[in-house]
CSV table of C-alpha atoms in Angstrom, one decimal:
chain,number,residue,atom,x,y,z
H,24,MET,CA,52.4,-28.2,-47.8
H,25,ASP,CA,52.2,-29.6,-44.3
H,26,ALA,CA,54.9,-28.4,-41.9
H,27,ASP,CA,55.3,-29.3,-38.3
H,28,PHE,CA,55.8,-26.1,-36.3
H,29,GLN,CA,56.1,-28.1,-33.0
H,30,LEU,CA,53.8,-25.9,-31.0
H,31,ASP,CA,51.9,-26.9,-27.8
H,32,ARG,CA,48.6,-25.4,-28.9
H,33,PRO,CA,46.5,-25.5,-32.0
H,34,LEU,CA,48.0,-23.6,-34.9
H,35,LYS,CA,44.7,-21.7,-35.5
H,36,ASP,CA,45.3,-20.1,-32.1
H,37,ALA,CA,49.0,-19.5,-32.6
H,38,ARG,CA,51.0,-16.6,-33.9
H,39,ILE,CA,54.2,-17.3,-36.0
H,40,VAL,CA,56.8,-14.7,-36.8
H,41,VAL,CA,58.8,-15.5,-39.9
H,42,ALA,CA,62.2,-14.0,-40.6
H,43,MET,CA,61.9,-13.0,-44.3
H,44,SER,CA,65.1,-12.1,-46.1
H,45,GLY,CA,63.5,-11.8,-49.6
H,46,GLY,CA,64.8,-15.2,-50.8
H,47,VAL,CA,62.9,-18.3,-51.8
H,48,ASP,CA,63.6,-20.2,-48.6
H,49,SER,CA,62.2,-17.7,-46.1
H,50,SER,CA,59.3,-17.0,-48.5
H,51,VAL,CA,58.3,-20.6,-48.5
H,52,VAL,CA,58.6,-20.7,-44.7
H,53,ALA,CA,56.1,-17.8,-44.6
H,54,ALA,CA,53.8,-19.7,-47.0
H,55,LEU,CA,53.9,-22.8,-44.9
H,56,ALA,CA,53.1,-20.8,-41.8
H,57,ALA,CA,50.2,-19.1,-43.4
H,58,ALA,CA,48.9,-22.4,-44.8
H,59,SER,CA,49.0,-23.9,-41.3
H,60,GLY,CA,46.2,-21.6,-40.1
H,61,ALA,CA,48.4,-19.7,-37.7
H,62,GLU,CA,48.4,-15.9,-37.7
H,63,THR,CA,51.6,-15.2,-39.6
H,64,ILE,CA,53.7,-12.1,-39.5
H,65,GLY,CA,56.7,-11.5,-41.7
H,66,VAL,CA,59.7,-9.5,-40.4
H,67,THR,CA,62.6,-8.2,-42.4
H,68,LEU,CA,65.7,-6.6,-40.8
H,69,GLN,CA,67.3,-4.0,-43.0
H,70,LEU,CA,71.0,-4.6,-42.3
H,71,TYR,CA,72.7,-2.2,-44.7
H,72,ASP,CA,72.0,0.2,-47.5
H,73,HIS,CA,72.3,-2.3,-50.3
H,74,GLY,CA,73.1,0.3,-53.1
H,75,ALA,CA,75.6,2.4,-51.1
H,76,ALA,CA,77.3,-0.5,-49.3
H,77,VAL,CA,77.7,-3.1,-52.0
H,78,GLY,CA,75.9,-2.2,-55.2
H,79,ARG,CA,75.1,-5.8,-55.9
H,80,LYS,CA,71.8,-7.8,-56.1
H,81,GLY,CA,71.2,-11.3,-54.8
H,82,ALA,CA,72.2,-11.0,-51.2
H,83,CYS,CA,69.7,-10.4,-48.4
H,84,CYS,CA,68.3,-7.8,-46.0
H,85,ALA,CA,68.5,-4.7,-48.2
H,86,GLY,CA,67.1,-2.9,-51.3
H,87,GLN,CA,65.4,-5.3,-53.8
H,88,ASP,CA,65.4,-8.1,-51.3
H,89,ILE,CA,63.2,-6.1,-48.9
H,90,ARG,CA,60.8,-5.3,-51.8
H,91,ASP,CA,60.7,-9.0,-52.7
H,92,ALA,CA,59.9,-10.0,-49.1
H,93,ARG,CA,57.1,-7.4,-49.1
H,94,ALA,CA,55.7,-8.7,-52.4
H,95,VAL,CA,55.6,-12.2,-51.1
H,96,ALA,CA,53.9,-11.1,-47.9
H,97,ASP,CA,51.3,-9.3,-50.0
H,98,ARG,CA,50.8,-12.4,-52.1
H,99,LEU,CA,50.2,-14.5,-49.0
H,100,GLY,CA,48.0,-11.9,-47.4
H,101,ILE,CA,50.1,-11.6,-44.2
H,102,ALA,CA,51.4,-8.6,-42.3
H,103,HIS,CA,55.0,-7.6,-43.0
H,104,TYR,CA,57.3,-5.3,-41.0
H,105,VAL,CA,60.8,-3.9,-41.8
H,106,PHE,CA,63.1,-2.9,-39.0
H,107,ASP,CA,66.3,-0.8,-39.5
H,108,TYR,CA,69.2,-2.6,-37.8
H,109,GLU,CA,71.9,-1.1,-40.0
H,110,THR,CA,73.9,0.5,-37.2
H,111,ALA,CA,73.9,-2.7,-35.1
H,112,PHE,CA,74.8,-4.9,-38.0
H,113,ARG,CA,77.8,-2.7,-39.0
H,114,ALA,CA,79.1,-2.6,-35.4
H,115,SER,CA,78.6,-6.3,-34.6
H,116,VAL,CA,79.3,-7.9,-38.0
H,117,ILE,CA,81.0,-5.7,-40.6
H,118,ASP,CA,83.4,-3.9,-38.3
H,119,GLN,CA,84.2,-7.2,-36.5
H,120,PHE,CA,84.8,-8.9,-39.9
H,121,ALA,CA,87.3,-6.2,-40.9
H,122,ASP,CA,89.0,-6.3,-37.5
H,123,GLU,CA,89.4,-10.0,-37.6
H,124,TYR,CA,91.0,-10.0,-41.1
H,125,ALA,CA,93.3,-7.1,-40.1
H,126,ALA,CA,94.4,-9.2,-37.1
H,127,GLY,CA,95.4,-12.1,-39.4
H,128,ARG,CA,92.4,-14.2,-38.5
H,129,THR,CA,89.7,-15.8,-40.7
H,130,PRO,CA,86.2,-14.7,-39.6
H,131,ILE,CA,82.8,-16.2,-40.2
H,132,PRO,CA,80.4,-13.2,-40.2
H,133,CYS,CA,77.4,-15.4,-40.9
H,134,VAL,CA,77.7,-16.9,-37.4
H,135,ARG,CA,78.2,-13.5,-35.8
H,136,CYS,CA,75.1,-12.3,-37.6
H,137,ASN,CA,73.1,-15.2,-36.2
H,138,GLN,CA,74.5,-14.6,-32.7
H,139,GLY,CA,73.7,-10.9,-32.9
H,140,VAL,CA,71.0,-9.2,-35.0
H,141,LYS,CA,69.2,-12.3,-36.2
H,142,PHE,CA,69.0,-14.5,-33.0
H,143,THR,CA,69.1,-11.6,-30.5
H,144,ASP,CA,67.4,-8.5,-32.0
H,145,LEU,CA,65.1,-10.5,-34.2
H,146,PHE,CA,64.1,-12.6,-31.2
H,147,ARG,CA,63.2,-9.4,-29.3
H,148,VAL,CA,61.1,-8.2,-32.1
H,149,ALA,CA,59.3,-11.6,-32.4
H,150,ARG,CA,58.5,-11.7,-28.7
H,151,ASP,CA,57.3,-8.1,-28.7
H,152,LEU,CA,54.9,-9.1,-31.4
H,153,GLY,CA,53.6,-11.9,-29.2
H,154,ALA,CA,54.8,-14.8,-31.3
H,155,ASP,CA,54.7,-18.4,-30.2
H,156,CYS,CA,57.8,-19.1,-32.3
H,157,LEU,CA,60.2,-17.6,-34.7
H,158,ALA,CA,60.5,-19.5,-38.0
H,159,THR,CA,63.5,-19.2,-40.4
H,160,GLY,CA,64.6,-20.6,-43.7
H,161,HIS,CA,67.7,-22.3,-42.4
H,162,TYR,CA,68.3,-25.9,-43.5
H,163,VAL,CA,68.7,-27.6,-40.1
H,164,ARG,CA,66.3,-29.7,-38.1
H,165,ARG,CA,65.0,-29.1,-34.6
H,166,VAL,CA,64.4,-32.4,-32.9
H,167,VAL,CA,62.8,-32.7,-29.4
H,168,GLY,CA,65.0,-35.2,-27.4
H,169,ALA,CA,65.0,-36.5,-23.9
H,170,HIS,CA,66.5,-33.3,-22.5
H,171,GLY,CA,64.6,-30.9,-24.7
H,172,PRO,CA,65.1,-29.4,-28.2
H,173,GLU,CA,68.2,-30.5,-30.1
H,174,LEU,CA,69.8,-29.2,-33.3
H,175,HIS,CA,70.4,-31.7,-36.1
H,176,ARG,CA,71.8,-31.6,-39.6
H,177,ALA,CA,69.4,-31.0,-42.5
H,178,ALA,CA,68.0,-34.1,-44.2
H,179,ASP,CA,69.7,-32.8,-47.4
H,180,PRO,CA,73.4,-32.8,-46.8
H,181,ALA,CA,74.1,-30.5,-49.7
H,182,ARG,CA,72.0,-27.7,-48.0
H,183,ASP,CA,72.9,-28.3,-44.4
H,184,GLN,CA,73.6,-25.1,-42.5
H,185,SER,CA,74.2,-26.5,-39.0
H,186,TYR,CA,77.9,-25.3,-39.0
H,187,PHE,CA,76.7,-21.7,-39.0
H,188,LEU,CA,74.3,-22.2,-36.1
H,189,PHE,CA,76.6,-23.8,-33.5
H,190,ALA,CA,76.3,-20.8,-31.3
H,191,THR,CA,72.5,-21.1,-30.9
H,192,THR,CA,71.6,-21.3,-27.3
H,193,ASP,CA,69.1,-23.6,-25.6
H,194,ALA,CA,66.8,-20.7,-24.9
H,195,GLN,CA,66.9,-19.6,-28.6
H,196,LEU,CA,66.4,-23.2,-29.9
H,197,ASP,CA,63.3,-23.5,-27.6
H,198,PHE,CA,61.7,-20.5,-29.6
H,199,LEU,CA,63.1,-21.3,-33.1
H,200,ARG,CA,61.5,-23.4,-35.8
H,201,PHE,CA,63.1,-24.6,-39.1
H,202,PRO,CA,60.4,-26.0,-41.4
H,203,LEU,CA,62.7,-26.6,-44.3
H,204,GLY,CA,65.1,-28.9,-42.5
H,205,HIS,CA,63.5,-32.1,-43.8
H,206,MET,CA,63.1,-30.8,-47.4
H,207,PRO,CA,65.4,-30.9,-50.5
H,208,LYS,CA,65.9,-27.5,-52.2
H,209,PRO,CA,64.0,-28.6,-55.4
H,210,ARG,CA,60.9,-29.2,-53.3
H,211,VAL,CA,61.1,-25.7,-51.8
H,212,ARG,CA,61.3,-24.2,-55.2
H,213,GLU,CA,58.4,-26.4,-56.3
H,214,ILE,CA,56.2,-25.0,-53.5
H,215,ALA,CA,57.2,-21.4,-54.4
H,216,THR,CA,56.3,-22.1,-58.1
H,217,GLY,CA,53.0,-23.7,-57.2
H,218,LEU,CA,52.1,-20.6,-55.2
H,219,SER,CA,53.2,-18.2,-58.0
H,220,LEU,CA,55.7,-16.5,-55.6
H,221,GLY,CA,57.8,-14.0,-57.5
H,222,VAL,CA,61.0,-15.3,-55.9
H,223,ALA,CA,60.5,-18.9,-57.0
H,224,ALA,CA,63.4,-18.8,-59.4
H,225,LYS,CA,65.5,-16.2,-57.5
H,226,PRO,CA,69.1,-17.4,-57.3
H,227,ASP,CA,70.5,-18.3,-53.9
H,228,SER,CA,72.7,-15.8,-52.1
H,229,GLN,CA,76.4,-16.2,-52.8
H,230,ASP,CA,79.4,-15.3,-50.7
H,231,ILE,CA,79.0,-13.1,-47.7
H,232,CYS,CA,75.9,-10.8,-48.0
H,233,PHE,CA,77.8,-7.5,-47.6
H,234,VAL,CA,80.8,-8.4,-49.7
H,235,PRO,CA,80.6,-7.5,-53.4
H,236,ASP,CA,81.6,-10.3,-55.8
H,237,GLY,CA,83.5,-12.1,-53.0
H,238,ASP,CA,86.1,-9.3,-52.8
H,239,TYR,CA,86.8,-9.6,-49.0
H,240,ALA,CA,90.0,-7.6,-49.4
H,241,GLY,CA,88.2,-4.7,-50.9
H,242,ILE,CA,85.9,-4.4,-48.0
H,243,VAL,CA,88.7,-4.7,-45.4
H,244,ARG,CA,90.9,-2.2,-47.2
H,245,LYS,CA,88.1,0.3,-47.3
H,246,LEU,CA,87.4,0.0,-43.5
H,247,ARG,CA,91.0,-0.8,-42.3
H,248,PRO,CA,93.4,0.7,-44.9
H,249,GLU,CA,96.5,-0.3,-42.9
H,250,ALA,CA,95.6,-4.0,-43.4
H,251,GLY,CA,96.3,-3.7,-47.1
H,252,GLU,CA,100.0,-2.6,-46.8
H,253,PRO,CA,102.6,-4.9,-48.5
H,254,GLY,CA,105.2,-6.9,-46.6
H,255,ASP,CA,107.7,-9.8,-46.6
H,256,ILE,CA,107.0,-13.4,-47.4
H,257,VAL,CA,109.2,-15.6,-45.2
H,258,ASP,CA,109.8,-19.3,-44.9
H,259,LEU,CA,109.5,-21.3,-41.7
H,260,ALA,CA,113.1,-20.3,-40.7
H,261,GLY,CA,112.3,-16.6,-41.1
H,262,ARG,CA,114.2,-16.1,-44.3
H,263,VAL,CA,112.7,-13.5,-46.7
H,264,ILE,CA,111.8,-15.2,-50.0
H,265,GLY,CA,109.4,-12.7,-51.5
H,266,ARG,CA,107.0,-9.8,-51.1
H,267,HIS,CA,103.2,-9.9,-50.7
H,268,ARG,CA,100.7,-7.1,-51.6
H,269,GLY,CA,98.8,-7.1,-48.3
H,270,LEU,CA,97.9,-9.7,-45.7
H,271,ILE,CA,94.2,-9.2,-46.3
H,272,HIS,CA,94.6,-11.3,-49.5
H,273,PHE,CA,95.7,-14.4,-47.6
H,274,THR,CA,94.3,-16.9,-45.1
H,275,ILE,CA,95.8,-20.0,-43.6
H,276,GLY,CA,96.0,-23.0,-45.9
H,277,GLN,CA,95.8,-20.8,-49.1
H,278,ARG,CA,98.1,-21.7,-52.0
H,279,ARG,CA,97.2,-19.3,-54.8
H,280,GLY,CA,98.6,-15.8,-54.9
H,281,ILE,CA,101.9,-16.6,-53.2
H,282,GLU,CA,104.4,-14.9,-55.5
H,283,VAL,CA,107.6,-16.7,-54.8
H,284,GLY,CA,109.8,-18.1,-57.6
H,285,GLY,CA,112.1,-21.1,-57.6
H,286,SER,CA,110.3,-23.2,-55.0
H,287,PRO,CA,110.6,-27.0,-55.9
H,288,GLU,CA,107.1,-27.7,-54.5
H,289,PRO,CA,103.9,-25.8,-53.8
H,290,LEU,CA,103.9,-23.3,-50.9
H,291,TYR,CA,101.0,-22.7,-48.6
H,292,VAL,CA,100.2,-20.0,-46.1
H,293,ILE,CA,101.2,-21.3,-42.6
H,294,ARG,CA,100.8,-18.2,-40.5
H,295,VAL,CA,99.8,-14.6,-40.9
H,296,GLU,CA,101.7,-12.1,-38.7
H,297,PRO,CA,100.0,-8.7,-38.7
H,298,GLU,CA,102.4,-7.1,-36.2
H,299,THR,CA,105.3,-7.4,-38.7
H,300,ARG,CA,103.2,-7.7,-41.9
H,301,ARG,CA,104.9,-11.0,-42.5
H,302,LEU,CA,103.4,-13.9,-44.5
H,303,VAL,CA,104.9,-17.2,-43.3
H,304,VAL,CA,104.7,-20.0,-46.0
H,305,GLY,CA,105.9,-23.6,-46.2
H,306,ARG,CA,105.1,-27.1,-47.5
H,307,ARG,CA,101.7,-28.6,-46.9
H,308,ALA,CA,103.0,-30.8,-44.2
H,309,ALA,CA,103.5,-27.7,-42.0
H,310,LEU,CA,99.8,-27.1,-42.0
H,311,ALA,CA,99.1,-30.3,-40.1
H,312,VAL,CA,97.4,-29.6,-36.8
H,313,ARG,CA,96.7,-32.0,-34.0
H,314,GLY,CA,94.5,-29.8,-31.9
H,315,ALA,CA,93.3,-26.3,-31.2
H,316,ARG,CA,92.3,-24.1,-28.2
H,317,LEU,CA,88.7,-22.9,-28.4
H,318,SER,CA,86.9,-20.0,-26.8
H,319,GLU,CA,83.3,-19.0,-26.2
H,320,MET,CA,82.2,-22.6,-26.1
H,321,ASN,CA,78.5,-23.2,-26.5
H,322,TRP,CA,76.7,-26.5,-25.8
H,323,ILE,CA,73.3,-27.3,-27.2
H,324,GLY,CA,70.8,-29.7,-25.5
H,325,GLY,CA,71.6,-32.4,-23.0
H,326,PRO,CA,74.7,-34.6,-22.8
H,327,SER,CA,75.6,-37.2,-25.4
H,328,HIS,CA,77.7,-40.4,-24.9
H,329,GLU,CA,78.3,-41.0,-28.6
H,330,PRO,CA,81.7,-40.5,-30.2
H,331,ILE,CA,82.1,-36.9,-31.4
H,332,THR,CA,83.2,-35.6,-34.8
H,333,ALA,CA,84.3,-32.0,-35.6
H,334,LYS,CA,84.1,-29.6,-38.5
H,335,VAL,CA,86.7,-26.8,-38.7
H,336,ARG,CA,85.4,-25.3,-41.9
H,337,SER,CA,81.9,-25.1,-43.3
H,338,LEU,CA,82.7,-27.3,-46.3
H,339,ALA,CA,84.9,-29.7,-44.5
H,340,LYS,CA,83.9,-33.3,-43.6
H,341,PRO,CA,83.5,-34.0,-39.9
H,342,VAL,CA,86.5,-35.8,-38.5
H,343,PRO,CA,86.8,-37.9,-35.3
H,344,ALA,CA,88.0,-35.8,-32.3
H,345,ARG,CA,87.7,-35.4,-28.6
H,346,MET,CA,87.5,-32.5,-26.1
H,347,GLU,CA,90.0,-32.0,-23.2
H,348,GLY,CA,89.0,-28.9,-21.3
H,349,ASP,CA,89.0,-26.0,-23.8
H,350,ARG,CA,91.1,-28.0,-26.3
H,351,ILE,CA,89.9,-30.1,-29.2
H,352,LEU,CA,92.2,-32.9,-30.3
H,353,PHE,CA,91.9,-34.6,-33.6
H,354,ASP,CA,92.4,-38.3,-34.0
H,355,SER,CA,94.4,-37.7,-37.2
H,356,PRO,CA,96.2,-34.5,-38.3
H,357,GLU,CA,93.8,-31.9,-39.7
H,358,TYR,CA,94.8,-29.3,-42.3
H,359,GLY,CA,93.8,-25.7,-42.9
H,360,VAL,CA,92.7,-25.0,-39.4
H,361,ALA,CA,92.6,-21.2,-39.0
H,362,PRO,CA,92.2,-19.0,-35.9
H,363,GLY,CA,88.9,-17.1,-36.2
H,364,GLN,CA,87.1,-20.1,-37.7
H,365,ALA,CA,84.8,-22.3,-35.7
H,366,ALA,CA,85.2,-25.9,-34.5
H,367,VAL,CA,81.7,-27.4,-34.5
H,368,LEU,CA,81.0,-30.7,-32.7
H,369,TYR,CA,78.6,-33.4,-33.8
H,370,ALA,CA,77.3,-36.7,-32.4
H,371,GLY,CA,76.0,-38.4,-35.6
H,372,ASP,CA,73.6,-35.8,-37.1
H,373,ARG,CA,73.2,-34.0,-33.8
H,374,VAL,CA,75.0,-30.7,-33.3
H,375,LEU,CA,76.5,-30.7,-29.8
H,376,GLY,CA,77.8,-27.1,-30.0
H,377,GLY,CA,81.2,-25.7,-30.7
H,378,GLY,CA,83.6,-22.8,-30.1
H,379,TRP,CA,85.9,-20.3,-31.9
H,380,ILE,CA,89.4,-21.4,-32.8
H,381,GLN,CA,91.9,-19.2,-30.9
H,382,GLU,CA,95.2,-21.0,-31.6
H,383,THR,CA,96.4,-24.3,-33.1
H,384,GLU,CA,98.8,-26.9,-32.1
H,385,ALA,CA,101.1,-28.2,-34.8
H,386,ALA,CA,101.0,-32.0,-35.4
H,387,GLU,CA,104.8,-32.1,-35.5
H,388,LEU,CA,107.9,-30.0,-36.1
H,389,VAL,CA,108.5,-29.5,-39.8
H,390,ALA,CA,112.0,-28.6,-41.1
H,391,ALA,CA,112.2,-25.3,-42.9
C-alpha cells in the first residue's frame, strides 16, 4: 500500500489532509495516508442538502456520503471534520450552471467546483489545519519537472480526470497530491476490500453530483423557469421549420430530440439563441469548427516545446492544434465545439493548461 506523497520531510513528522467525499477513491487515499505514518485528517465539505436538493444516492458531499466518509475515518482511526459550504456551492456552481444553460452555453460544473469550493475553500481549511499537503482521489499524476510540479494524465486512460483540472494553478499544484494517479481502478477497490472499508463496492458517482438522474433541464427549469419556454426551430437561412419545447433541452452538436419532419438527412443543433428562443439546426457539416476564442487561460508549470494537442470535451480524443494569442486553431476541423466548454491543452501526457470556449470560428460557409 505504498504511496509517494512527495513531501520534503519524513512522513512520520507530516500532516496530510485528505478530501473525503464518501466514495471509494478518496477513502483509499485516506487509507494510504494513514498507512504512511503521517498524521492524517479527513475533511468533507457538505455542499448541499442531499435529500432536499436531489433526493438521490450515489453522488458526493451530502447525506449518506458524509456518513460513509465518517465511517471510513472511524475505521482508519483518523480525525474527520465536516464543513458546511452549501451557500458557497450554490452561488459559485449551481446558480452558475443554471445561468450558463439559460444563456445557451454548455457548462462544466465539475471544473467550477474544483476552481471554487474544492481547490480554494478546501485549501484554506487544509492550511488552517497545518497540513503539509492536501490529498484527493482524482485520477491524475503530479510529476516534479525541471520548472516545478507538472500535471499529467493518469496512468489508466479510462479513469483520467485531467480535463477537469486544467484550471489548477501552480500554487495549488504545489500543495496538492494525487496518490491514485498511477493506479487502475480495480487496484483501488482491491485495497478498500482488503481493509474492509464499507465503501469498497460503492458505485462510482454518475452524472453531475447535484443533478438527479441526469435531468439537467429539470434543475435549470426549477432555478430559471424562463429558460424552459418553447420557441422556433430554424434552419441556417432562418426559415422556421419546427418548434422546440425549451432551449434547456439542447446543446450544440446534439441530434436527438429535434422534432422536424421531412428532412432528407439528420439535423444537428448548430446554435442556441436564447435572446429569440431560436434553435438553429443544420447538417453535420455546419458543425465543423476551425478554431475558437478562449478566456480565463490558465497555464500550468513551465514552458513546453513539444507539439500540443487539445481536448474540447471530456470524452473527446486530443487533436493537434496550436495557440495564436487567445485563439486555439485546430489542424483539422473539429465538431461539437460548444461555448461554455473548455479547451484543455496537452503536450504528450502533460497538461499545459487551458481556457473556456467563448465563441467558435466555422471551418467554412455551409449552404442552408
